[in-house]
XYZ file of C-alpha atoms in Angstrom:
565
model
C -17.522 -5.185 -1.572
C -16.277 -8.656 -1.538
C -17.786 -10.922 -4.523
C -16.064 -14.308 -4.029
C -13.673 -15.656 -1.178
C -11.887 -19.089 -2.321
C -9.899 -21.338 0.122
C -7.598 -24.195 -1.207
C -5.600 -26.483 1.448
C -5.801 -23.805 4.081
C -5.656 -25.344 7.774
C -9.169 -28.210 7.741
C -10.537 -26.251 4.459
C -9.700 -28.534 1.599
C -11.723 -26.151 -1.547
C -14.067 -23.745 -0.728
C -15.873 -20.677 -2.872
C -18.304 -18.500 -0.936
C -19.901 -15.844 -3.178
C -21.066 -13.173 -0.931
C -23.403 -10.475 -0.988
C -24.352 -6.502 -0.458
C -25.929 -6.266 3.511
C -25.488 -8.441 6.219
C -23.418 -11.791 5.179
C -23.675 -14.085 8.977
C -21.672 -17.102 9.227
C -22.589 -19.850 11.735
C -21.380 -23.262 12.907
C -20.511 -25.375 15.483
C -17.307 -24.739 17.361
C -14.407 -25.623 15.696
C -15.799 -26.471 12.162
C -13.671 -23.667 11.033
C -15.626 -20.369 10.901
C -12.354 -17.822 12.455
C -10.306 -19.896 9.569
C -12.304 -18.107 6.689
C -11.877 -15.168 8.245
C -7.798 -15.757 8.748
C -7.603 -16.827 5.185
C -9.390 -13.480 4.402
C -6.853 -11.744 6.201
C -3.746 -13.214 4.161
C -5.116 -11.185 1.529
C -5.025 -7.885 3.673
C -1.591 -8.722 4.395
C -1.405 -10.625 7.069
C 1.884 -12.585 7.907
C 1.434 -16.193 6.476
C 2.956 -19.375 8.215
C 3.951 -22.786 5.952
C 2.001 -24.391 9.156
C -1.422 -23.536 7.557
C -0.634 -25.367 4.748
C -3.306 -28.646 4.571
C -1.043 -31.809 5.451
C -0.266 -33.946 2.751
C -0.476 -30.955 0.168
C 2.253 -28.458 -1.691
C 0.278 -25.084 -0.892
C -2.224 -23.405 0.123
C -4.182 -20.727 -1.970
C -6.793 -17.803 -1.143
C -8.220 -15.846 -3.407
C -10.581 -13.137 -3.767
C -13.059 -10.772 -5.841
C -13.581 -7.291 -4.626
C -16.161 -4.633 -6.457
C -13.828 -1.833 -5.703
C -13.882 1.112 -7.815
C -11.921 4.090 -5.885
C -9.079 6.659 -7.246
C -6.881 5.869 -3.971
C -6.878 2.465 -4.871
C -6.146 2.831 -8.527
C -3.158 4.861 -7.520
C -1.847 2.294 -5.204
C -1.986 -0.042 -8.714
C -0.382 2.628 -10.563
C 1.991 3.648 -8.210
C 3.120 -0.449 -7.787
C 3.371 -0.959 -11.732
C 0.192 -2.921 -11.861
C -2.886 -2.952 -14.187
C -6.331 -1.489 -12.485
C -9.459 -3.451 -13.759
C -12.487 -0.896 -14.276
C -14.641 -2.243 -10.992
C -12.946 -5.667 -9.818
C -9.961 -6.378 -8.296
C -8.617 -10.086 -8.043
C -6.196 -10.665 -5.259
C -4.810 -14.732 -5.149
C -2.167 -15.414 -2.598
C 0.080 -18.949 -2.514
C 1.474 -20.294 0.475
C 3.762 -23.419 -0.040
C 4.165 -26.178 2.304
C 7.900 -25.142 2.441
C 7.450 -21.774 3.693
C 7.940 -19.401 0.491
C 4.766 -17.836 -1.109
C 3.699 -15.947 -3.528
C 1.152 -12.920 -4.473
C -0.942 -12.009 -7.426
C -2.701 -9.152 -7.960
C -5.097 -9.047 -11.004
C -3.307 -12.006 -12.029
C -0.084 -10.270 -12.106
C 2.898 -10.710 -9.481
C 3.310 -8.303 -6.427
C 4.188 -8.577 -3.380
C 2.721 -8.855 0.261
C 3.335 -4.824 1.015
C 1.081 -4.274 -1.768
C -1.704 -6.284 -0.249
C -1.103 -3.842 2.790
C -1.186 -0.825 0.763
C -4.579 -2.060 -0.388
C -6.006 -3.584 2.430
C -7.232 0.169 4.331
C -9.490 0.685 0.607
C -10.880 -2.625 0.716
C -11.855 -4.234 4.261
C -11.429 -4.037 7.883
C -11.320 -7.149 10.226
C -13.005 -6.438 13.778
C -12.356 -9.310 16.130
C -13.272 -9.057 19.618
C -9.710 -8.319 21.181
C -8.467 -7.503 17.957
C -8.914 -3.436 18.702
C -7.913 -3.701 21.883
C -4.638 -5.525 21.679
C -3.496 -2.915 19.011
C -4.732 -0.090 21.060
C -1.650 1.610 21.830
C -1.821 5.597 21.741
C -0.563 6.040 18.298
C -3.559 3.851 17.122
C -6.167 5.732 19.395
C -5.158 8.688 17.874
C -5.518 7.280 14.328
C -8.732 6.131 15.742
C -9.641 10.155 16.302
C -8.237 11.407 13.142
C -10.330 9.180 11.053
C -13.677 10.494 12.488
C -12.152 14.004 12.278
C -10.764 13.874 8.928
C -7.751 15.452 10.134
C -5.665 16.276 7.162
C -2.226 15.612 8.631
C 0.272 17.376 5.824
C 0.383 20.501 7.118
C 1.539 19.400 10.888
C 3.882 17.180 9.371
C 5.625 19.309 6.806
C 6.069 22.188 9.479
C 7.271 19.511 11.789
C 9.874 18.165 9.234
C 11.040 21.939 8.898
C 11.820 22.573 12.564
C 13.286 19.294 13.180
C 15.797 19.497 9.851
C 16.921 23.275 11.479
C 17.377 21.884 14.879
C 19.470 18.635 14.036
C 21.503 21.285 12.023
C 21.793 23.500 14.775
C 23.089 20.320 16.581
C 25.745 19.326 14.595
C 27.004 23.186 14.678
C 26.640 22.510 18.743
C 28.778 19.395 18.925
C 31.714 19.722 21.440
C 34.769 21.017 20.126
C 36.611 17.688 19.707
C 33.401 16.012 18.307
C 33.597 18.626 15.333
C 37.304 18.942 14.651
C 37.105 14.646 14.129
C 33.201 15.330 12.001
C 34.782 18.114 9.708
C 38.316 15.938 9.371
C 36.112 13.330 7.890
C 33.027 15.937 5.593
C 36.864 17.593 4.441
C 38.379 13.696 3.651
C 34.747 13.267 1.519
C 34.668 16.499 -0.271
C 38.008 15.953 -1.488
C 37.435 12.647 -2.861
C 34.609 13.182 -4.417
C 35.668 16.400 -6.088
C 39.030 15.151 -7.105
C 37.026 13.071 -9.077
C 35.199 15.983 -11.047
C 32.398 14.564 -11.669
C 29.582 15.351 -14.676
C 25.824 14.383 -14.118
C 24.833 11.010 -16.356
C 28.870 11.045 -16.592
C 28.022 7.379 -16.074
C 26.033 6.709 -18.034
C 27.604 8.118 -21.425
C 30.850 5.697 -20.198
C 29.055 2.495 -20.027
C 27.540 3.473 -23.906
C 30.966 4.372 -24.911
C 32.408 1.181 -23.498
C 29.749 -0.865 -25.424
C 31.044 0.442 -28.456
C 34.945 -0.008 -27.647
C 34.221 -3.407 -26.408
C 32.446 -4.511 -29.596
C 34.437 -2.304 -32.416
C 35.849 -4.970 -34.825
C 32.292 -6.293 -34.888
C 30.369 -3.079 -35.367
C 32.911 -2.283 -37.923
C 32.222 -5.992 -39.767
C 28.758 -5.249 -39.740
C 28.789 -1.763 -40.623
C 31.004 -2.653 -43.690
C 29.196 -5.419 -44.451
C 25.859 -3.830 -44.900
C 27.534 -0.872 -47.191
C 28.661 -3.024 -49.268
C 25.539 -4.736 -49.752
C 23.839 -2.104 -50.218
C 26.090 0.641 -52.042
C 29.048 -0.066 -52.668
C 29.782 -3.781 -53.616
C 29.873 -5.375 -57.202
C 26.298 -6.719 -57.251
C 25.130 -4.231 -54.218
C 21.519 -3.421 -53.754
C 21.927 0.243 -55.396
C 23.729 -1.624 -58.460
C 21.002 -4.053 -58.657
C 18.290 -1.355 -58.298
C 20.114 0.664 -61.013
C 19.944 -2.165 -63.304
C 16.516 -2.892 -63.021
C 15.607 0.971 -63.417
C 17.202 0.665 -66.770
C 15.390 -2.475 -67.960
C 11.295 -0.382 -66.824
C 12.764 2.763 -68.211
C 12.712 0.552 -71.692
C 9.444 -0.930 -70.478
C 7.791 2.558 -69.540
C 9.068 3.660 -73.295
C 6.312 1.066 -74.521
C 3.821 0.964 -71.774
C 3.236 4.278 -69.717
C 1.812 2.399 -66.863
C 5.272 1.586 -65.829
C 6.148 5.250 -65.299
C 4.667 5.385 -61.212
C 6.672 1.934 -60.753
C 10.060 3.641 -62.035
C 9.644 6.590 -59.805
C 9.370 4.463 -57.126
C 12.322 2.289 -57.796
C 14.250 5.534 -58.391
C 12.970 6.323 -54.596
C 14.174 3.120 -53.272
C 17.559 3.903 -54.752
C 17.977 6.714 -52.928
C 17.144 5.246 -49.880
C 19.454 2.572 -50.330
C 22.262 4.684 -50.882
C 21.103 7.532 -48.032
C 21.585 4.317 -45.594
C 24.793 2.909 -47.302
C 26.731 6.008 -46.997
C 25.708 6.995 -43.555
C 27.105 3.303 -42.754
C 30.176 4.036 -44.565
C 30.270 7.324 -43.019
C 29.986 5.723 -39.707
C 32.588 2.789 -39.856
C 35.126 5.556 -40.775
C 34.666 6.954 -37.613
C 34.963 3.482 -35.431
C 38.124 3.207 -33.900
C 39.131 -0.103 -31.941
C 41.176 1.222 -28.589
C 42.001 -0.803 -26.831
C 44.020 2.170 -24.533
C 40.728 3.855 -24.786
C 38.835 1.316 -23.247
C 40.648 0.712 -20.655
C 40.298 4.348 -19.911
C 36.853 4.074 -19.840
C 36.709 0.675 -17.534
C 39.277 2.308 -15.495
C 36.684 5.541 -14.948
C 33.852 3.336 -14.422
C 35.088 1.351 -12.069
C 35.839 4.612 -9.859
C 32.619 6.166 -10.294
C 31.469 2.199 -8.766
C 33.392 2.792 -5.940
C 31.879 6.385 -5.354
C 28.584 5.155 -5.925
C 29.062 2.589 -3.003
C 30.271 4.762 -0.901
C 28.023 8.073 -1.086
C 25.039 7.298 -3.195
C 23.731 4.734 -5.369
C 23.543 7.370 -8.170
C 25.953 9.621 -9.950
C 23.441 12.644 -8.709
C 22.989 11.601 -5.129
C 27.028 11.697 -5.385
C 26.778 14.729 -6.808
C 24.276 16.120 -4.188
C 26.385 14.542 -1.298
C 29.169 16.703 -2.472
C 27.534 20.069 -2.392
C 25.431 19.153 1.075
C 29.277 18.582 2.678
C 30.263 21.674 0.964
C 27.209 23.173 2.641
C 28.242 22.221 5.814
C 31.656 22.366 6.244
C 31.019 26.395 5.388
C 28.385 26.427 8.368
C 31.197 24.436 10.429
C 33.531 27.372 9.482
C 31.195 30.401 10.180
C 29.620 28.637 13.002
C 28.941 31.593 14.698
C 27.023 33.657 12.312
C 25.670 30.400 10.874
C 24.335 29.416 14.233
C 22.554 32.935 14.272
C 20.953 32.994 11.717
C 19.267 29.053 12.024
C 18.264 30.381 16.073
C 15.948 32.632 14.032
C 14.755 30.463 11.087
C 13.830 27.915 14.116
C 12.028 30.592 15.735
C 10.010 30.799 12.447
C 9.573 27.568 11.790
C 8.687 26.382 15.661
C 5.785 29.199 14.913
C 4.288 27.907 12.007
C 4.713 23.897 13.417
C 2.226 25.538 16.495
C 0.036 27.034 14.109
C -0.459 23.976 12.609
C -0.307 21.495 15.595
C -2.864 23.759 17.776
C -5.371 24.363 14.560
C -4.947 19.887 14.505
C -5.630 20.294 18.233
C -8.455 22.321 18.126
C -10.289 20.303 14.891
C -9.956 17.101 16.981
C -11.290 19.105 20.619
C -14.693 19.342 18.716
C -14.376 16.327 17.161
C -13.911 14.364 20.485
C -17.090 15.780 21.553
C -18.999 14.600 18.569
C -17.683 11.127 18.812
C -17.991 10.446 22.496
C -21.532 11.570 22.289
C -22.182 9.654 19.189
C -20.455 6.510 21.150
C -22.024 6.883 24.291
C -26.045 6.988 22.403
C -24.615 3.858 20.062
C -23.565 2.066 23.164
C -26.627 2.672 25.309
C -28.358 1.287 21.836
C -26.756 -1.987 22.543
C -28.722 -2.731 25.995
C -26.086 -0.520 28.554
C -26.306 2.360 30.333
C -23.090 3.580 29.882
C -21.041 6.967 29.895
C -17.780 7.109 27.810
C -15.530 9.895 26.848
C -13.013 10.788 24.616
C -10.019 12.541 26.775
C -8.000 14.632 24.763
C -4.420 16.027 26.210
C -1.356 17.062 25.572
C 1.111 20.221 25.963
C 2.519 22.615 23.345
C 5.869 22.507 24.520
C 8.393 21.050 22.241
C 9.424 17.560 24.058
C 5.765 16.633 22.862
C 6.056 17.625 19.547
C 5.398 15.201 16.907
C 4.503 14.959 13.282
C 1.477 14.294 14.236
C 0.716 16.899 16.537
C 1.472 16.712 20.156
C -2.091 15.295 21.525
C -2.913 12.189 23.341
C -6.021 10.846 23.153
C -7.852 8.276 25.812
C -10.967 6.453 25.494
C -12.694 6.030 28.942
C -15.857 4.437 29.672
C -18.139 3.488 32.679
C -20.417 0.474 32.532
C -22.621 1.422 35.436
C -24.178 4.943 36.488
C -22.046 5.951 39.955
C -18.539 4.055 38.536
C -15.805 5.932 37.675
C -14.220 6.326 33.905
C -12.190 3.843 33.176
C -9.661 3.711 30.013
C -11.589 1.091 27.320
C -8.825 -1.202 27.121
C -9.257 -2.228 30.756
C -12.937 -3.216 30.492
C -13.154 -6.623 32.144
C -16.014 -7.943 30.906
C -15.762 -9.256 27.367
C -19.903 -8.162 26.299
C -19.351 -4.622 27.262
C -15.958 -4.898 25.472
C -17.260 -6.118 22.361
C -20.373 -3.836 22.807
C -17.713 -0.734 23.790
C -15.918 -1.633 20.507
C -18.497 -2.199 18.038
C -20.111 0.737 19.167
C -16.843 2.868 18.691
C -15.732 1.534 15.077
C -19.133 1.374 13.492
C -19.071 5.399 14.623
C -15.313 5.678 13.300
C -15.964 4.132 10.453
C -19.744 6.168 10.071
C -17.180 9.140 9.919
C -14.828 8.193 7.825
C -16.832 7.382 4.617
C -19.362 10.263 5.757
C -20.187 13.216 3.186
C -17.516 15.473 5.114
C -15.330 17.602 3.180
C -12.240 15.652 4.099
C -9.381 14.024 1.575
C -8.644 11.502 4.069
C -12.461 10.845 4.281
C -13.369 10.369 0.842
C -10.001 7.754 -0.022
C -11.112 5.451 1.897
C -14.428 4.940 0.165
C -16.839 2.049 1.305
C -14.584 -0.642 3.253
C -16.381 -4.800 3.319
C -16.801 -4.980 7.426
C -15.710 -7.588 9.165
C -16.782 -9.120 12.639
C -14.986 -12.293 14.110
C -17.054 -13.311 17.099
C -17.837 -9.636 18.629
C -20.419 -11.044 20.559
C -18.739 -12.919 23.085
C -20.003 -12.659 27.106
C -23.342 -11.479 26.040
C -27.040 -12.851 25.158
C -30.722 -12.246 25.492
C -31.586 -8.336 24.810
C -27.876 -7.497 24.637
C -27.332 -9.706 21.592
C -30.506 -8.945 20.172
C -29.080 -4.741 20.297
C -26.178 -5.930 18.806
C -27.810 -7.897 15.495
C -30.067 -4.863 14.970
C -27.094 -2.808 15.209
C -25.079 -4.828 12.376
C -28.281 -4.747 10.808
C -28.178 -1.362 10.643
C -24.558 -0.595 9.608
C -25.358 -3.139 6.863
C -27.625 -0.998 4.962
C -24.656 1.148 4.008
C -21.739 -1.293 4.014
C -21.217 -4.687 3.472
C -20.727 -6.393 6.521
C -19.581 -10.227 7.377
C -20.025 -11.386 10.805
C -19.352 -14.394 12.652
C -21.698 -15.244 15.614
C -22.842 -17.966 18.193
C -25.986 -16.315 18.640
C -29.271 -16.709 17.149
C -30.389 -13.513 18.124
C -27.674 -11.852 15.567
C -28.311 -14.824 13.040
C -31.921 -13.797 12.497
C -30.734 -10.486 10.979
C -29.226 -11.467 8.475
C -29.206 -10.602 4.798
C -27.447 -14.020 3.868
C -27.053 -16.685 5.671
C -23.915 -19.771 5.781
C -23.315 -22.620 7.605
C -20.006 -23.696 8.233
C -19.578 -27.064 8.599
C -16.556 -29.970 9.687
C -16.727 -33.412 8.595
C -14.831 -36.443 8.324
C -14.890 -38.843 5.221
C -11.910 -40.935 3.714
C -10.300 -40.317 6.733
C -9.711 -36.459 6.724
C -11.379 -33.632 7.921
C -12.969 -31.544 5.620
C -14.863 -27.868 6.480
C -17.364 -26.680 3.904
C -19.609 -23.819 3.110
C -23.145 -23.596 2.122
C -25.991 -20.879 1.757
C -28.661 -21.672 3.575
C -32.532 -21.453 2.065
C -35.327 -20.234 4.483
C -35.777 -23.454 5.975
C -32.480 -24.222 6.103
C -31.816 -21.010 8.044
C -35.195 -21.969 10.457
C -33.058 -25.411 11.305
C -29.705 -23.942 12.070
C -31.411 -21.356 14.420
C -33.474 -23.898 16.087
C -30.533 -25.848 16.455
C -28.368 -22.823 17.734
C -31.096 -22.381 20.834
C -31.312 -25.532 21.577
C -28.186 -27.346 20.639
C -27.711 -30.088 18.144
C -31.113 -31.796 19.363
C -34.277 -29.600 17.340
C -37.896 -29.210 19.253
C -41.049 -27.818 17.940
C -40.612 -25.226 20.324
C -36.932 -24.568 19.188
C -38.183 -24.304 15.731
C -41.255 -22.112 16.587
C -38.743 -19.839 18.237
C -36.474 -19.486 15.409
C -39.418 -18.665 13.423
C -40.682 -16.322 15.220
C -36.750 -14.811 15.099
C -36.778 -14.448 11.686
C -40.221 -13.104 11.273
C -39.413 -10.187 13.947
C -35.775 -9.360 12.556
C -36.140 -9.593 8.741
């Protein structure tokens, strides 16, 4: 869950630390004093696309920063897999925005990037805001939406799918017009030859470049290779002469005193050593030859493998691999026919096993459409509707519609009233049954995805911080009052922050802040405070009856809290 949010020179925020807690976290405040901002600060650190505009005027950057209690194998993999260091159950994200548009991103105080924060963000929180779904609700994302209930597991579809399509873009090239492959196998025959005139040996490359080192540097590997013989075997007052010479004055020394006898042996060790290492050196300063026709050669060679490496891979392998994949081909070009027979029948096979796959997918999300649009429909008619909605699944098997994610579409249709027809969600007019429609649909989704089910995809994701920008637009009264208990609910599991207008939602919460703008030295400043249970009576009050508090405003909000808590 999230621990700590901090905002520094972010848009009216001038410093700001809100510690947070497990349950429902509400967040209230006049219009404008800044409440969305926290949230859009928050977001930066999912990976949202920053802007040098947010930066507070008169100021060099801005800086959010977080504290997550996150303790998940998918997300110490995305660490791992990014070069970075995992904490045992925090993670600390800190993101800099400067006034002159660059930025920068830490992640347990050590650099990364902004597509890390991404690869995080799905194992750490989810921002609901009221159009927020709905404006991203294209039909890749409802079927994402489908799958996470499910738990489809995805590899399978999409590994067959690779299969077939690899075999049919190969049967393809074989299928080119005539004149289209005479001028593709002119140029696969032009590559073939130049890269295996150049005969090329795997880590070829790298061998060179070590080899070059040493031409490039000979006279002073050979300097220093002397040099350190001599010093230690082989000159007048070398180390090994010097040892020697000492030996001789303990082995007089031992003759008297016996305790000198482990200190010889030793020295006699050392002297070993010593000359071990000096004639290895001398040994290997024998073999240093300065060429410079050598090295040339071996610049010369480099600087064509470069030029290969540009062309067809950035490796020595990938150039390699290029080579044997056009060798590959051009034999398919020239035994098109029989080639062309024999990939008809591996597509046959593998357009098979892609169906097997796609219509056992197909199937697993039939039965879990059911589930979810009856699920959704009871969670909606929760929320003070009577409503009907339904999960349309369709699609055909034939291969136009294939995909790697299977070849369904999925709709999401609803009906507000009892006798209206079922219409698709993201045409809902009115924005309460919209945000009622869409809480009710992601707090199932997301009931499913961190469920007990069996599902890999299910379990990765782990237990996401919730958050909900100002759901509760266009409704009131009994609606809202559905709504908060809902939240409520969903907050016994998960860790939920919510931002709302109404005090029907505010009384539910776990822990209450007030956001508040004000004006002193001549700026505007937005701040952030817990509020005690009094405190919490007064902003209710004052969210019923406006900024002007009456007994009966503040009986009411009593009697709120005493109901919902």
């Amino acid at each position: 869950m999230l621990l700590e949010l901090r905002v520094e020179n972010y848009a009216v925020i001038d410093n700001v630390a809100v510690q947070f807690a497990s349950g429902l976290n509400l967040l209230t405040g006049e219009t404008g004093a800044g409440k969305s901002i926290l949230i859009d600060a928050l977001a930066l650190l999912l990976g949202d696309k920053a802007s040098a505009d947010a930066v507070r005027h008169g100021t060099d950057k801005a800086v959010v920063a977080a504290v997550f209690e996150a303790e998940s194998k998918a997300l110490d993999a995305v660490l791992q897999e990014n070069g970075l260091d995992a904490d045992e159950s925090q993670i600390i994200l800190r993101r800099e925005i400067a006034s002159g548009g660059k930025g920068r991103v830490f992640i347990n105080n050590q650099p990364a990037t902004v597509a890390v924060l991404r690869q995080l963000a799905p194992h750490l929180a989810v921002i609901h805001a009221q159009n927020e779904a709905v404006l991203s609700f294209d039909a890749a994302s409802r079927l994402a939406l489908l799958d996470g209930f499910a738990g489809c597991d995805l590899a399978s579809v999409a590994g067959a799918f690779a299969a077939w399509n690899t075999i049919r873009n190969r049967i393809a090239d074989l299928e080119r017009d005539e004149q289209d492959r005479l001028r593709l196998m002119d140029l696969w025959n032009f590559q073939r030859k130049e890269i295996a005139a150049a005969n090329l040996h795997p880590e070829e490359d790298a061998k060179l470049e070590a080899e070059k080192r040493l031409l490039a540097n000979s006279e002073r590997i050979l300097s220093n290779a002397m040099g350190a013989c001599d010093a230690l075997y082989e000159g007048n007052v070398s180390a090994s002469a010097l040892i020697r010479s000492a030996a001789r004055q303990l082995e007089e020394l031992a003759r008297v005193d016996e305790n000198f006898r482990d200190a010889l042996t030793q020295l006699d060790s050392a002297r070993i050593t010593v000359e071990d290492i000096g004639q290895t050196l001398r040994d290997y300063a024998e073999d240093i030859e300065a060429s410079p026709e050598r090295l040339a050669e071996v610049e010369d060679r480099l600087a064509a493998l470069d030029r290969l490496k540009r062309k067809y891979g950035p490796s020595l392998d990938e150039v390699i691999a290029f080579g044997a994949e056009l060798d590959r081909k051009l034999s398919e070009m020239e035994n098109k026919d029989d080639v062309l027979r024999r990939l008809r029948a591996e597509l046959a096979q593998a357009a098979q096993r892609y169906l097997a796959s796609a219509r056992a997918l197909s199937r697993h999300r039939y039965e879990a459409a059911r589930k979810l649009e009856k699920q959704v429909e009871s969670e909606v008619n929760e929320l003070a509707m009577k409503a009907r909605f339904k999960v349309e699944l369709a699609g055909s098997d034939e291969d136009r519609n294939w995909t790697s994610r299977g070849f369904d579409t999925v709709q999401y249709l609803f009906s507000a009233n009892p006798g209206e027809p079922l219409a698709p969600v993201e045409e809902i007019a009115s924005g309460g049954e919209l945000s009622r429609v869409m809480l009710a649909l992601k707090t199932t989704v997301e009931a499913g995805i961190t469920g007990h089910g069996r599902s890999h995809a299910r379990r990765d994701i782990g237990q996401r911080t919730l958050v909900f920008d100002e759901i509760d637009a266009g409704i009131g009264g009994r609606a809202a009052e559905a709504v908060g208990r809902k939240l409520k609910q969903l907050a016994v599991t998960k860790q939920v922050l919510c931002i709302t207008h109404l005090p029907q939602i505010a009384s539910f919460a776990d822990q209450h802040f007030m956001i508040e703008k004000k004006e002193a030295g001549g700026r505007t400043r937005t701040s952030v405070r817990a509020l005690d249970p009094a405190q919490r009576t007064k902003e209710l009050a004052r969210m019923i009856s406006g900024a002007r508090l009456t007994d009966t405003s503040i009986r009411h909000a009593e009697e709120m809290l005493k109901a919902n808590q």
